[in-house]
Amino acid sequence: MAIVSDRKMLYERQIEALQKQIEETGDVETLKSETTRLRLLIEEEETKKKFYQIENIRRKHNYIPLIIELLKILAKEGKLLPLYEEAKERTLKRQKTK
């Protein structure tokens, strides 16, 4: 794996450099638009990070207790065996068509 620098940090450094240029040169309009673009990129990076955190939590969650409870409820209601038989028939049909 390669080491990749944090884009958010890079964008923040670029904004700081642009602010210094604004103070030195006074070319406000061009540099302000670039600063705005960089701020939007920072917001995108933060949104990505939040999405990745949620996705990571979802992947790490243990769904086995939920599945077991679902199977128990289906068995109590008498729906588990018919669902199993139906799935078994579909599987056999698929195997015959191959």
Coordinates of N, CA and C in Angstrom, one line a residue:
M1 N 0.8 -1.2 0.0 CA 0.0 0.0 0.0 C 0.9 1.3 0.0
A2 N 0.4 2.2 -0.7 CA 1.2 3.5 -0.8 C 0.7 4.4 0.3
I3 N 1.5 5.3 0.7 CA 1.1 6.3 1.7 C 0.6 7.5 1.0
V4 N -0.6 7.9 1.3 CA -1.2 9.0 0.6 C -1.5 10.1 1.6
S5 N -1.1 11.3 1.2 CA -1.3 12.4 2.2 C -2.8 12.8 2.2
D6 N -3.2 13.4 3.3 CA -4.5 13.8 3.5 C -4.9 14.9 2.6
R7 N -5.9 14.7 1.8 CA -6.3 15.8 0.8 C -6.8 17.0 1.5
K8 N -7.6 16.8 2.6 CA -8.1 17.9 3.3 C -7.0 18.8 3.8
M9 N -6.0 18.2 4.3 CA -4.8 19.0 4.9 C -4.1 19.8 3.7
L10 N -4.0 19.1 2.6 CA -3.4 19.8 1.4 C -4.2 21.0 1.0
Y11 N -5.5 20.8 0.9 CA -6.4 21.9 0.5 C -6.3 23.1 1.5
E12 N -6.3 22.7 2.8 CA -6.1 23.8 3.8 C -4.8 24.5 3.7
R13 N -3.8 23.8 3.4 CA -2.5 24.5 3.1 C -2.5 25.4 1.9
Q14 N -3.2 25.0 0.9 CA -3.4 25.8 -0.3 C -4.2 27.0 0.0
I15 N -5.2 26.9 0.8 CA -6.0 28.1 1.2 C -5.2 29.1 2.0
E16 N -4.3 28.6 2.9 CA -3.4 29.5 3.6 C -2.5 30.2 2.7
A17 N -1.9 29.5 1.7 CA -1.0 30.1 0.8 C -1.8 31.2 -0.1
L18 N -3.0 30.9 -0.4 CA -3.8 31.9 -1.2 C -4.1 33.1 -0.4
Q19 N -4.4 32.9 0.9 CA -4.7 34.0 1.8 C -3.4 34.9 1.9
K20 N -2.3 34.3 2.0 CA -1.0 35.1 2.0 C -0.9 35.9 0.7
Q21 N -1.2 35.2 -0.4 CA -1.1 35.9 -1.7 C -2.0 37.1 -1.8
I22 N -3.2 36.9 -1.2 CA -4.2 38.0 -1.2 C -3.7 39.2 -0.5
E23 N -3.1 38.9 0.7 CA -2.5 40.0 1.5 C -1.4 40.7 0.8
E24 N -0.5 39.9 0.0 CA 0.6 40.5 -0.6 C 0.3 41.2 -1.9
T25 N -0.5 40.6 -2.8 CA -0.8 41.1 -4.1 C -2.0 41.9 -4.2
G26 N -3.1 41.6 -3.5 CA -4.3 42.3 -3.6 C -5.2 41.8 -4.7
D27 N -4.9 40.8 -5.4 CA -5.7 40.2 -6.5 C -6.8 39.4 -5.8
V28 N -7.8 40.0 -5.4 CA -8.8 39.4 -4.5 C -9.8 38.5 -5.3
E29 N -10.3 38.9 -6.4 CA -11.4 38.2 -7.1 C -10.9 36.8 -7.6
T30 N -9.7 36.7 -8.2 CA -9.2 35.4 -8.7 C -8.9 34.5 -7.6
L31 N -8.3 35.0 -6.6 CA -7.9 34.2 -5.5 C -9.1 33.8 -4.6
K32 N -10.1 34.6 -4.5 CA -11.3 34.3 -3.7 C -12.0 33.1 -4.4
S33 N -12.1 33.1 -5.7 CA -12.8 32.0 -6.4 C -12.0 30.7 -6.2
E34 N -10.7 30.8 -6.2 CA -9.9 29.6 -5.9 C -10.1 29.1 -4.5
T35 N -10.1 30.0 -3.6 CA -10.4 29.7 -2.2 C -11.7 29.0 -2.0
T36 N -12.7 29.5 -2.7 CA -14.1 29.0 -2.6 C -14.1 27.5 -3.1
R37 N -13.4 27.3 -4.2 CA -13.3 26.0 -4.8 C -12.6 25.0 -3.9
L38 N -11.5 25.5 -3.2 CA -10.8 24.6 -2.3 C -11.7 24.3 -1.0
R39 N -12.5 25.3 -0.6 CA -13.4 25.0 0.5 C -14.5 24.0 0.2
L40 N -14.9 24.0 -1.1 CA -15.9 23.0 -1.6 C -15.2 21.6 -1.6
L41 N -14.0 21.6 -2.0 CA -13.3 20.3 -2.0 C -13.1 19.8 -0.6
I42 N -12.8 20.6 0.3 CA -12.7 20.2 1.7 C -14.0 19.6 2.2
E43 N -15.1 20.3 1.9 CA -16.4 19.8 2.3 C -16.7 18.4 1.7
E44 N -16.3 18.2 0.4 CA -16.4 16.9 -0.2 C -15.6 15.8 0.5
E45 N -14.4 16.2 0.9 CA -13.6 15.2 1.6 C -14.2 14.8 3.0
E46 N -14.8 15.8 3.7 CA -15.4 15.5 4.9 C -16.6 14.6 4.7
T47 N -17.4 14.9 3.7 CA -18.5 14.0 3.4 C -18.1 12.6 3.1
K48 N -17.0 12.5 2.3 CA -16.5 11.1 2.0 C -16.1 10.4 3.3
K49 N -15.4 11.1 4.1 CA -14.9 10.5 5.4 C -16.1 10.0 6.2
K50 N -17.1 10.8 6.3 CA -18.3 10.4 7.1 C -18.9 9.1 6.5
F51 N -19.0 9.1 5.1 CA -19.6 8.0 4.4 C -18.7 6.7 4.7
Y52 N -17.4 6.9 4.6 CA -16.5 5.7 4.9 C -16.6 5.2 6.3
Q53 N -16.8 6.1 7.3 CA -17.0 5.7 8.6 C -18.2 4.8 8.8
I54 N -19.3 5.3 8.2 CA -20.6 4.6 8.3 C -20.5 3.2 7.6
E55 N -19.9 3.2 6.4 CA -19.7 2.0 5.7 C -18.8 1.0 6.5
N56 N -17.8 1.5 7.1 CA -16.9 0.6 7.9 C -17.6 0.0 9.1
I57 N -18.5 0.8 9.8 CA -19.3 0.3 10.9 C -20.2 -0.8 10.4
R58 N -20.8 -0.5 9.3 CA -21.8 -1.5 8.7 C -21.1 -2.8 8.4
R59 N -19.9 -2.8 7.8 CA -19.1 -4.0 7.5 C -18.7 -4.7 8.7
K60 N -18.4 -4.0 9.8 CA -17.9 -4.7 11.0 C -19.0 -5.2 11.9
H61 N -20.2 -4.8 11.6 CA -21.3 -5.3 12.5 C -21.6 -6.8 12.4
N62 N -21.9 -7.4 13.5 CA -22.2 -8.8 13.5 C -23.7 -9.0 13.3
Y63 N -24.0 -9.5 12.1 CA -25.5 -9.7 11.8 C -26.0 -11.1 12.1
I64 N -25.2 -12.0 12.6 CA -25.6 -13.4 12.9 C -26.7 -13.4 14.0
P65 N -26.6 -12.7 15.1 CA -27.8 -12.8 16.0 C -29.1 -12.3 15.4
L66 N -29.1 -11.3 14.5 CA -30.3 -10.9 13.8 C -30.8 -12.0 12.9
I67 N -29.9 -12.6 12.2 CA -30.3 -13.7 11.3 C -30.9 -14.9 12.1
I68 N -30.3 -15.2 13.2 CA -30.8 -16.3 14.0 C -32.2 -16.0 14.5
E69 N -32.4 -14.7 15.0 CA -33.7 -14.3 15.5 C -34.8 -14.4 14.4
L70 N -34.4 -13.9 13.2 CA -35.3 -14.0 12.1 C -35.7 -15.4 11.7
L71 N -34.7 -16.3 11.8 CA -35.1 -17.7 11.5 C -36.0 -18.3 12.6
K72 N -35.7 -17.9 13.8 CA -36.6 -18.4 14.9 C -38.0 -17.9 14.8
I73 N -38.2 -16.7 14.4 CA -39.5 -16.1 14.2 C -40.2 -16.8 13.1
L74 N -39.5 -17.0 12.0 CA -40.1 -17.7 10.8 C -40.5 -19.1 11.2
A75 N -39.7 -19.8 12.0 CA -40.0 -21.1 12.4 C -41.2 -21.2 13.3
K76 N -41.4 -20.2 14.2 CA -42.5 -20.2 15.1 C -43.8 -20.0 14.3
E77 N -43.7 -19.1 13.3 CA -44.9 -18.8 12.5 C -45.2 -19.9 11.4
G78 N -44.3 -20.9 11.3 CA -44.5 -21.9 10.3 C -44.2 -21.6 8.9
K79 N -43.4 -20.5 8.7 CA -43.1 -20.0 7.4 C -41.7 -20.5 6.9
L80 N -40.9 -21.0 7.8 CA -39.5 -21.3 7.5 C -39.4 -22.5 6.6
L81 N -40.1 -23.6 6.9 CA -40.0 -24.8 6.0 C -40.6 -24.5 4.6
P82 N -41.7 -23.8 4.4 CA -42.2 -23.5 3.1 C -41.2 -22.7 2.3
L83 N -40.6 -21.7 3.0 CA -39.5 -20.9 2.3 C -38.3 -21.7 1.9
Y84 N -37.9 -22.6 2.7 CA -36.8 -23.5 2.4 C -37.1 -24.4 1.2
E85 N -38.3 -25.0 1.2 CA -38.7 -25.9 0.1 C -38.8 -25.1 -1.2
E86 N -39.3 -23.9 -1.1 CA -39.4 -23.1 -2.3 C -38.0 -22.7 -2.9
A87 N -37.1 -22.4 -2.0 CA -35.7 -22.1 -2.4 C -35.0 -23.3 -3.0
K88 N -35.3 -24.4 -2.4 CA -34.7 -25.7 -2.9 C -35.2 -26.0 -4.3
E89 N -36.5 -25.8 -4.5 CA -37.1 -26.1 -5.9 C -36.5 -25.1 -6.9
R90 N -36.3 -23.9 -6.5 CA -35.7 -22.9 -7.5 C -34.3 -23.3 -7.8
T91 N -33.6 -23.7 -6.8 CA -32.2 -24.1 -7.0 C -32.1 -25.3 -8.0
L92 N -33.0 -26.3 -7.8 CA -33.0 -27.5 -8.6 C -33.4 -27.1 -10.1
K93 N -34.3 -26.2 -10.2 CA -34.7 -25.7 -11.6 C -33.5 -25.0 -12.3
R94 N -32.8 -24.2 -11.5 CA -31.6 -23.5 -12.1 C -30.6 -24.5 -12.5
Q95 N -30.4 -25.6 -11.7 CA -29.4 -26.6 -12.0 C -29.8 -27.4 -13.3
K96 N -31.1 -27.6 -13.5 CA -31.5 -28.4 -14.6 C -31.4 -27.6 -15.9
T97 N -31.6 -26.3 -15.8 CA -31.5 -25.4 -17.0 C -30.1 -25.2 -17.5
K98 N -29.1 -25.4 -16.6 CA -27.7 -25.3 -17.0 C -27.2 -26.4 -17.8

